[in-house]
Short mmCIF file of N, CA, C and O in Angstrom, two decimals:
data_model
loop_
_atom_site.label_atom_id
_atom_site.label_comp_id
_atom_site.label_asym_id
_atom_site.label_seq_id
_atom_site.Cartn_x
_atom_site.Cartn_y
_atom_site.Cartn_z
N MET A 1 7.05 12.28 6.74
CA MET A 1 5.70 12.49 6.56
C MET A 1 5.50 13.77 6.09
O MET A 1 5.84 14.55 7.24
N ASN A 2 4.46 14.05 5.37
CA ASN A 2 4.04 15.30 4.96
C ASN A 2 2.49 15.66 5.77
O ASN A 2 1.98 14.46 5.50
N ILE A 3 2.26 16.65 6.26
CA ILE A 3 1.42 16.83 7.15
C ILE A 3 0.62 18.23 6.04
O ILE A 3 1.06 19.05 6.09
N ASP A 4 -0.50 17.97 5.58
CA ASP A 4 -1.39 19.12 4.74
C ASP A 4 -1.62 19.92 6.10
O ASP A 4 -2.39 19.66 6.79
N GLN A 5 -1.41 21.20 5.56
CA GLN A 5 -1.78 22.31 6.35
C GLN A 5 -3.41 22.50 6.34
O GLN A 5 -3.66 22.85 7.02
N GLU A 6 -3.74 22.32 5.01
CA GLU A 6 -4.98 22.78 4.72
C GLU A 6 -5.63 21.55 3.74
O GLU A 6 -5.58 21.60 2.57
N PRO A 7 -5.81 20.38 4.07
CA PRO A 7 -5.97 19.16 3.40
C PRO A 7 -7.58 19.53 2.65
O PRO A 7 -8.16 19.99 2.95
N THR A 8 -7.67 18.92 1.57
CA THR A 8 -8.74 19.06 0.53
C THR A 8 -9.68 17.93 1.18
O THR A 8 -9.15 16.79 2.00
N ALA A 9 -11.13 17.85 0.98
CA ALA A 9 -11.91 16.98 1.20
C ALA A 9 -11.61 15.72 0.59
O ALA A 9 -11.60 14.65 1.41
N ALA A 10 -11.22 15.73 -0.74
CA ALA A 10 -10.97 14.41 -1.15
C ALA A 10 -9.78 13.86 -0.48
O ALA A 10 -9.55 12.61 -0.35
N ALA A 11 -8.89 14.66 0.13
CA ALA A 11 -7.58 14.05 0.80
C ALA A 11 -7.96 13.33 2.10
O ALA A 11 -7.58 12.39 2.21
N SER A 12 -8.71 14.02 2.94
CA SER A 12 -9.35 13.46 3.86
C SER A 12 -10.15 12.15 3.94
O SER A 12 -9.92 11.49 4.88
N TYR A 13 -10.75 12.37 3.01
CA TYR A 13 -11.96 10.97 2.62
C TYR A 13 -10.82 9.72 2.61
O TYR A 13 -10.87 8.75 2.83
N ALA A 14 -9.89 9.93 1.36
CA ALA A 14 -8.73 9.05 0.76
C ALA A 14 -7.97 8.53 2.51
O ALA A 14 -7.66 7.40 2.56
N ARG A 15 -7.40 9.84 2.98
CA ARG A 15 -6.78 9.39 4.50
C ARG A 15 -7.65 8.56 5.36
O ARG A 15 -7.06 7.50 5.92
N THR A 16 -8.78 8.67 5.59
CA THR A 16 -9.63 7.96 6.37
C THR A 16 -9.70 6.43 5.80
O THR A 16 -9.69 5.36 6.56
N LEU A 17 -9.98 6.49 4.58
CA LEU A 17 -10.36 5.24 4.04
C LEU A 17 -9.02 4.31 4.02
O LEU A 17 -8.96 3.04 4.48
N VAL A 18 -8.02 4.76 3.87
CA VAL A 18 -6.69 4.15 3.85
C VAL A 18 -6.36 3.86 5.28
O VAL A 18 -6.00 2.55 5.91
N ALA A 19 -6.50 4.46 6.40
CA ALA A 19 -6.34 4.35 7.59
C ALA A 19 -7.45 3.05 8.08
O ALA A 19 -6.91 2.57 9.18
N ARG A 20 -8.24 3.00 7.51
CA ARG A 20 -9.29 1.86 7.80
C ARG A 20 -9.15 0.52 7.21
O ARG A 20 -9.87 -0.57 7.13
N GLY A 21 -8.21 0.63 6.09
CA GLY A 21 -7.74 -0.52 5.43
C GLY A 21 -7.97 -0.80 3.65
O GLY A 21 -7.81 -1.59 3.25
N CYS A 22 -8.17 0.35 3.39
CA CYS A 22 -8.53 0.16 1.78
C CYS A 22 -7.27 0.63 1.10
O CYS A 22 -6.29 1.28 1.65
N PRO A 23 -7.19 0.25 -0.14
CA PRO A 23 -5.66 0.13 -0.80
C PRO A 23 -5.65 1.79 -1.20
O PRO A 23 -6.85 2.29 -1.41
N GLN A 24 -4.57 2.10 -0.98
CA GLN A 24 -4.40 3.60 -1.22
C GLN A 24 -5.01 4.18 -2.62
O GLN A 24 -5.71 5.23 -2.78
N ARG A 25 -4.83 3.51 -3.60
CA ARG A 25 -5.10 3.73 -4.97
C ARG A 25 -6.73 4.02 -5.22
O ARG A 25 -7.10 4.93 -5.62
N LEU A 26 -7.16 3.24 -4.70
CA LEU A 26 -8.73 3.14 -4.52
C LEU A 26 -9.03 4.12 -3.75
O LEU A 26 -9.97 4.76 -4.14
N ALA A 27 -8.59 4.16 -2.27
CA ALA A 27 -9.14 5.28 -1.55
C ALA A 27 -9.08 6.83 -2.33
O ALA A 27 -9.75 7.76 -1.91
N ILE A 28 -7.64 7.22 -3.17
CA ILE A 28 -7.69 8.20 -3.71
C ILE A 28 -8.73 8.47 -4.75
O ILE A 28 -9.47 9.60 -4.84
N VAL A 29 -9.25 7.51 -5.32
CA VAL A 29 -10.25 7.46 -6.57
C VAL A 29 -11.61 7.60 -5.78
O VAL A 29 -12.40 8.62 -6.03
N VAL A 30 -11.80 7.01 -4.70
CA VAL A 30 -13.24 6.94 -4.22
C VAL A 30 -13.35 8.66 -3.01
O VAL A 30 -14.29 9.04 -3.37
N GLY A 31 -12.18 8.66 -2.91
CA GLY A 31 -11.84 10.11 -1.83
C GLY A 31 -12.34 11.47 -3.06
O GLY A 31 -13.37 12.16 -2.54
N THR A 32 -11.90 11.24 -4.14
CA THR A 32 -12.52 12.31 -5.00
C THR A 32 -13.73 12.45 -5.39
O THR A 32 -14.65 13.44 -5.76
N ILE A 33 -14.51 11.15 -5.83
CA ILE A 33 -15.68 10.94 -5.95
C ILE A 33 -16.53 11.43 -4.59
O ILE A 33 -17.70 12.34 -4.89
N LEU A 34 -16.15 11.04 -3.70
CA LEU A 34 -17.10 11.64 -2.51
C LEU A 34 -16.84 12.99 -2.21
O LEU A 34 -17.93 13.60 -1.42
N ALA A 35 -15.96 13.62 -2.58
CA ALA A 35 -15.55 14.99 -2.30
C ALA A 35 -16.52 15.83 -3.30
O ALA A 35 -16.93 16.96 -2.84
N ARG A 36 -16.69 15.22 -4.22
CA ARG A 36 -17.56 16.02 -5.49
C ARG A 36 -18.90 16.07 -5.19
O ARG A 36 -19.23 17.36 -5.14
N THR A 37 -19.53 15.10 -4.29
CA THR A 37 -20.66 15.34 -4.04
C THR A 37 -20.94 14.31 -3.09
O THR A 37 -20.69 13.27 -2.66
N ASP A 38 -22.28 14.87 -2.26
CA ASP A 38 -22.74 13.85 -1.02
C ASP A 38 -23.87 13.32 -1.52
O ASP A 38 -24.59 12.54 -0.66
N ASN A 39 -24.34 13.54 -2.37
CA ASN A 39 -25.72 12.99 -2.94
C ASN A 39 -25.61 11.94 -3.93
O ASN A 39 -24.97 11.66 -5.25
N ALA A 40 -25.79 10.66 -3.36
CA ALA A 40 -25.86 9.22 -3.81
C ALA A 40 -26.65 9.09 -5.08
O ALA A 40 -26.09 8.62 -5.92
N LEU A 41 -27.48 10.06 -5.42
CA LEU A 41 -28.29 9.56 -6.41
C LEU A 41 -27.44 10.63 -7.94
O LEU A 41 -28.03 9.88 -9.14
N GLU A 42 -26.45 11.04 -7.45
CA GLU A 42 -25.41 11.63 -8.61
C GLU A 42 -24.62 11.04 -8.91
O GLU A 42 -23.64 11.23 -9.88
N TYR A 43 -24.23 9.80 -8.27
CA TYR A 43 -23.00 8.90 -8.55
C TYR A 43 -23.42 7.85 -9.79
O TYR A 43 -24.63 7.61 -9.97
N THR A 44 -22.34 7.61 -10.75
CA THR A 44 -22.55 6.86 -11.88
C THR A 44 -22.68 5.50 -11.19
O THR A 44 -22.18 5.19 -9.92
N ARG A 45 -22.98 4.53 -12.08
CA ARG A 45 -23.02 2.86 -11.56
C ARG A 45 -21.46 2.67 -11.41
O ARG A 45 -21.40 1.93 -10.13
N GLN A 46 -20.72 2.80 -12.10
CA GLN A 46 -19.35 2.60 -11.93
C GLN A 46 -18.87 3.29 -10.59
O GLN A 46 -18.05 2.70 -9.82
N GLU A 47 -19.20 4.71 -10.20
CA GLU A 47 -18.77 4.93 -9.07
C GLU A 47 -19.43 4.23 -7.83
O GLU A 47 -18.65 4.28 -6.75
N LYS A 48 -20.65 4.04 -7.88
CA LYS A 48 -21.37 3.17 -6.83
C LYS A 48 -20.59 1.90 -6.42
O LYS A 48 -20.08 1.62 -5.33
N GLU A 49 -20.08 1.31 -7.54
CA GLU A 49 -19.32 0.16 -7.50
C GLU A 49 -17.97 0.34 -6.93
O GLU A 49 -17.64 -0.63 -5.79
N LEU A 50 -17.28 1.28 -7.16
CA LEU A 50 -16.07 1.95 -6.55
C LEU A 50 -15.97 1.95 -5.13
O LEU A 50 -15.35 1.68 -4.19
N ILE A 51 -17.32 2.80 -4.82
CA ILE A 51 -17.19 3.18 -3.23
C ILE A 51 -17.77 1.85 -2.63
O ILE A 51 -17.28 1.70 -1.40
N GLY A 52 -18.53 1.12 -3.27
CA GLY A 52 -18.57 -0.10 -2.34
C GLY A 52 -17.53 -1.07 -2.45
O GLY A 52 -17.31 -1.82 -1.32
N GLN A 53 -16.66 -0.94 -3.36
CA GLN A 53 -15.14 -1.73 -3.23
C GLN A 53 -14.45 -1.08 -1.94
O GLN A 53 -14.09 -1.87 -1.23
N ALA A 54 -14.39 0.00 -2.08
CA ALA A 54 -13.66 0.70 -0.76
C ALA A 54 -14.14 0.70 0.84
O ALA A 54 -13.46 0.32 1.25
N TYR A 55 -15.49 0.67 0.57
CA TYR A 55 -16.02 0.46 2.04
C TYR A 55 -16.29 -1.00 2.49
O TYR A 55 -16.24 -1.31 3.49
N GLY A 56 -15.92 -1.99 1.09
CA GLY A 56 -15.86 -3.44 1.65
C GLY A 56 -14.73 -3.83 2.23
O GLY A 56 -14.65 -4.82 3.11
N HIS A 57 -13.71 -3.06 2.06
CA HIS A 57 -12.20 -3.18 2.78
C HIS A 57 -12.51 -2.93 4.03
O HIS A 57 -11.83 -3.42 5.08
N LEU A 58 -13.61 -2.03 4.52
CA LEU A 58 -13.44 -1.48 5.94
C LEU A 58 -13.98 -2.44 6.44
O LEU A 58 -14.06 -2.83 7.64
N ALA A 59 -15.12 -3.25 6.11
CA ALA A 59 -15.63 -4.52 6.79
C ALA A 59 -14.93 -5.62 7.30
O ALA A 59 -15.39 -6.27 8.19
N ARG A 60 -13.87 -5.67 6.32
CA ARG A 60 -12.86 -6.94 6.90
C ARG A 60 -11.96 -7.00 7.91
O ARG A 60 -12.22 -5.71 8.73
#
């Protein structure tokens, strides 16, 4: 196992999503989106859909 000594925000988001049941590929994409900005008004429609899919896995 590799442990990031200085993990990026995107990696931290992705790791949290995966730990909660989100598929890894989706978590990586969504982690990158979330790390870019925390202002939901700046997300595109497609980004919002991806975020919804990722968090949908958490509710299961």
